[in-house]
JSON list of C-alpha atoms in Angstrom, two decimals:
[
{"chain": "A", "resi": 1, "resn": "UNK", "atom": "CA", "xyz": [320.69, 135.68, -16.18]},
{"chain": "A", "resi": 2, "resn": "UNK", "atom": "CA", "xyz": [318.63, 138.85, -15.70]},
{"chain": "A", "resi": 3, "resn": "UNK", "atom": "CA", "xyz": [320.87, 140.72, -18.14]},
{"chain": "A", "resi": 4, "resn": "UNK", "atom": "CA", "xyz": [321.25, 137.95, -20.72]},
{"chain": "A", "resi": 5, "resn": "UNK", "atom": "CA", "xyz": [319.03, 139.67, -23.29]},
{"chain": "A", "resi": 6, "resn": "UNK", "atom": "CA", "xyz": [321.38, 142.68, -23.29]},
{"chain": "A", "resi": 7, "resn": "UNK", "atom": "CA", "xyz": [324.34, 140.57, -24.41]},
{"chain": "A", "resi": 8, "resn": "UNK", "atom": "CA", "xyz": [322.79, 139.08, -27.55]},
{"chain": "A", "resi": 9, "resn": "UNK", "atom": "CA", "xyz": [324.83, 138.91, -30.73]},
{"chain": "A", "resi": 10, "resn": "UNK", "atom": "CA", "xyz": [321.66, 139.91, -32.61]},
{"chain": "A", "resi": 11, "resn": "UNK", "atom": "CA", "xyz": [321.91, 143.47, -31.27]},
{"chain": "A", "resi": 12, "resn": "UNK", "atom": "CA", "xyz": [324.42, 146.26, -31.72]},
{"chain": "A", "resi": 13, "resn": "UNK", "atom": "CA", "xyz": [326.37, 146.70, -28.49]},
{"chain": "A", "resi": 14, "resn": "UNK", "atom": "CA", "xyz": [328.63, 149.56, -27.50]},
{"chain": "A", "resi": 15, "resn": "UNK", "atom": "CA", "xyz": [330.74, 149.60, -24.36]},
{"chain": "A", "resi": 16, "resn": "UNK", "atom": "CA", "xyz": [331.99, 152.92, -22.97]},
{"chain": "A", "resi": 17, "resn": "UNK", "atom": "CA", "xyz": [331.54, 154.85, -26.22]},
{"chain": "A", "resi": 18, "resn": "UNK", "atom": "CA", "xyz": [331.29, 158.60, -26.00]},
{"chain": "A", "resi": 19, "resn": "UNK", "atom": "CA", "xyz": [328.15, 160.42, -27.09]},
{"chain": "A", "resi": 20, "resn": "UNK", "atom": "CA", "xyz": [327.78, 164.18, -27.33]},
{"chain": "A", "resi": 21, "resn": "UNK", "atom": "CA", "xyz": [324.78, 166.04, -25.95]},
{"chain": "A", "resi": 22, "resn": "UNK", "atom": "CA", "xyz": [323.21, 168.96, -27.81]},
{"chain": "A", "resi": 23, "resn": "UNK", "atom": "CA", "xyz": [325.10, 171.24, -25.41]},
{"chain": "A", "resi": 24, "resn": "UNK", "atom": "CA", "xyz": [328.41, 169.64, -26.40]},
{"chain": "A", "resi": 25, "resn": "UNK", "atom": "CA", "xyz": [328.86, 167.65, -23.20]},
{"chain": "A", "resi": 26, "resn": "UNK", "atom": "CA", "xyz": [330.66, 164.31, -23.62]},
{"chain": "A", "resi": 27, "resn": "UNK", "atom": "CA", "xyz": [328.86, 161.41, -21.96]},
{"chain": "A", "resi": 28, "resn": "UNK", "atom": "CA", "xyz": [330.02, 157.82, -21.69]},
{"chain": "A", "resi": 29, "resn": "UNK", "atom": "CA", "xyz": [327.41, 155.19, -20.76]},
{"chain": "A", "resi": 30, "resn": "UNK", "atom": "CA", "xyz": [328.86, 151.84, -19.73]},
{"chain": "A", "resi": 31, "resn": "UNK", "atom": "CA", "xyz": [326.79, 149.79, -22.20]},
{"chain": "A", "resi": 32, "resn": "UNK", "atom": "CA", "xyz": [324.33, 150.71, -24.94]},
{"chain": "A", "resi": 33, "resn": "UNK", "atom": "CA", "xyz": [322.32, 147.98, -26.64]},
{"chain": "A", "resi": 34, "resn": "UNK", "atom": "CA", "xyz": [320.62, 148.95, -29.90]},
{"chain": "A", "resi": 35, "resn": "UNK", "atom": "CA", "xyz": [318.00, 146.85, -31.63]},
{"chain": "A", "resi": 36, "resn": "UNK", "atom": "CA", "xyz": [316.53, 148.68, -34.61]},
{"chain": "A", "resi": 37, "resn": "UNK", "atom": "CA", "xyz": [315.17, 151.99, -33.30]},
{"chain": "A", "resi": 38, "resn": "UNK", "atom": "CA", "xyz": [315.13, 150.83, -29.66]},
{"chain": "A", "resi": 39, "resn": "UNK", "atom": "CA", "xyz": [317.95, 151.44, -27.21]},
{"chain": "A", "resi": 40, "resn": "UNK", "atom": "CA", "xyz": [318.68, 149.99, -23.77]},
{"chain": "A", "resi": 41, "resn": "UNK", "atom": "CA", "xyz": [321.15, 151.81, -21.55]},
{"chain": "A", "resi": 42, "resn": "UNK", "atom": "CA", "xyz": [323.10, 150.05, -18.79]},
{"chain": "A", "resi": 43, "resn": "UNK", "atom": "CA", "xyz": [325.32, 151.76, -16.27]},
{"chain": "A", "resi": 44, "resn": "UNK", "atom": "CA", "xyz": [327.30, 149.81, -13.68]},
{"chain": "A", "resi": 45, "resn": "UNK", "atom": "CA", "xyz": [327.76, 151.19, -10.18]},
{"chain": "A", "resi": 46, "resn": "UNK", "atom": "CA", "xyz": [329.28, 150.21, -6.86]},
{"chain": "A", "resi": 47, "resn": "UNK", "atom": "CA", "xyz": [328.05, 151.34, -3.49]},
{"chain": "A", "resi": 48, "resn": "UNK", "atom": "CA", "xyz": [324.48, 152.22, -2.66]},
{"chain": "A", "resi": 49, "resn": "UNK", "atom": "CA", "xyz": [321.80, 153.65, -4.90]},
{"chain": "A", "resi": 50, "resn": "UNK", "atom": "CA", "xyz": [322.03, 157.41, -5.35]},
{"chain": "A", "resi": 51, "resn": "UNK", "atom": "CA", "xyz": [319.77, 159.99, -7.01]},
{"chain": "A", "resi": 52, "resn": "UNK", "atom": "CA", "xyz": [322.82, 161.18, -9.00]},
{"chain": "A", "resi": 53, "resn": "UNK", "atom": "CA", "xyz": [322.93, 157.79, -10.72]},
{"chain": "A", "resi": 54, "resn": "UNK", "atom": "CA", "xyz": [319.33, 158.25, -11.86]},
{"chain": "A", "resi": 55, "resn": "UNK", "atom": "CA", "xyz": [320.11, 161.73, -13.14]},
{"chain": "A", "resi": 56, "resn": "UNK", "atom": "CA", "xyz": [323.14, 160.45, -15.02]},
{"chain": "A", "resi": 57, "resn": "UNK", "atom": "CA", "xyz": [321.34, 157.63, -16.83]},
{"chain": "A", "resi": 58, "resn": "UNK", "atom": "CA", "xyz": [318.40, 159.93, -17.59]},
{"chain": "A", "resi": 59, "resn": "UNK", "atom": "CA", "xyz": [320.82, 162.38, -19.24]},
{"chain": "A", "resi": 60, "resn": "UNK", "atom": "CA", "xyz": [322.07, 159.52, -21.45]},
{"chain": "A", "resi": 61, "resn": "UNK", "atom": "CA", "xyz": [318.47, 158.68, -22.35]},
{"chain": "A", "resi": 62, "resn": "UNK", "atom": "CA", "xyz": [317.71, 162.29, -23.30]},
{"chain": "A", "resi": 63, "resn": "UNK", "atom": "CA", "xyz": [320.58, 162.29, -25.79]},
{"chain": "A", "resi": 64, "resn": "UNK", "atom": "CA", "xyz": [319.41, 159.05, -27.43]},
{"chain": "A", "resi": 65, "resn": "UNK", "atom": "CA", "xyz": [315.82, 160.32, -27.57]},
{"chain": "A", "resi": 66, "resn": "UNK", "atom": "CA", "xyz": [317.13, 163.47, -29.25]},
{"chain": "A", "resi": 67, "resn": "UNK", "atom": "CA", "xyz": [318.83, 161.26, -31.84]},
{"chain": "A", "resi": 68, "resn": "UNK", "atom": "CA", "xyz": [315.49, 159.63, -32.67]},
{"chain": "A", "resi": 69, "resn": "UNK", "atom": "CA", "xyz": [315.80, 156.43, -30.65]},
{"chain": "A", "resi": 70, "resn": "UNK", "atom": "CA", "xyz": [313.10, 154.99, -28.44]},
{"chain": "A", "resi": 71, "resn": "UNK", "atom": "CA", "xyz": [314.58, 154.28, -25.01]},
{"chain": "A", "resi": 72, "resn": "UNK", "atom": "CA", "xyz": [313.26, 150.88, -24.00]},
{"chain": "A", "resi": 73, "resn": "UNK", "atom": "CA", "xyz": [315.05, 150.40, -20.65]},
{"chain": "A", "resi": 74, "resn": "UNK", "atom": "CA", "xyz": [317.46, 152.29, -18.41]},
{"chain": "A", "resi": 75, "resn": "UNK", "atom": "CA", "xyz": [319.23, 149.97, -16.00]},
{"chain": "A", "resi": 76, "resn": "UNK", "atom": "CA", "xyz": [321.49, 150.74, -13.09]},
{"chain": "A", "resi": 77, "resn": "UNK", "atom": "CA", "xyz": [323.39, 147.59, -12.16]},
{"chain": "A", "resi": 78, "resn": "UNK", "atom": "CA", "xyz": [324.85, 147.74, -8.68]},
{"chain": "A", "resi": 79, "resn": "UNK", "atom": "CA", "xyz": [327.81, 145.45, -8.23]},
{"chain": "A", "resi": 80, "resn": "UNK", "atom": "CA", "xyz": [328.64, 144.93, -4.58]},
{"chain": "A", "resi": 81, "resn": "UNK", "atom": "CA", "xyz": [328.62, 141.66, -2.65]},
{"chain": "A", "resi": 82, "resn": "UNK", "atom": "CA", "xyz": [325.70, 140.71, -4.87]},
{"chain": "A", "resi": 83, "resn": "UNK", "atom": "CA", "xyz": [324.27, 142.19, -8.04]},
{"chain": "A", "resi": 84, "resn": "UNK", "atom": "CA", "xyz": [321.19, 144.42, -7.88]},
{"chain": "A", "resi": 85, "resn": "UNK", "atom": "CA", "xyz": [319.35, 145.85, -10.87]},
{"chain": "A", "resi": 86, "resn": "UNK", "atom": "CA", "xyz": [317.29, 149.03, -10.76]},
{"chain": "A", "resi": 87, "resn": "UNK", "atom": "CA", "xyz": [315.10, 149.99, -13.72]},
{"chain": "A", "resi": 88, "resn": "UNK", "atom": "CA", "xyz": [314.89, 153.78, -13.95]}
]
């Protein structure tokens, strides 16, 4: 239920689509939700929270900001025995 808004048919949704950074690095966020000029980035993880996960999703956000989008939310969704959501 906490992620319901990111699965709306009224938005443009991309799953595991490659994006290219200005340095030519290929990145592949798990889910990107675009609504007009706003973008929400979701990355799914297992295990415990790690600073590397924050760095990874922030690198995705930098690329979208460079493309002129406003990054609304960056979410790390940890899927273990339960589901935990961290807003970065």
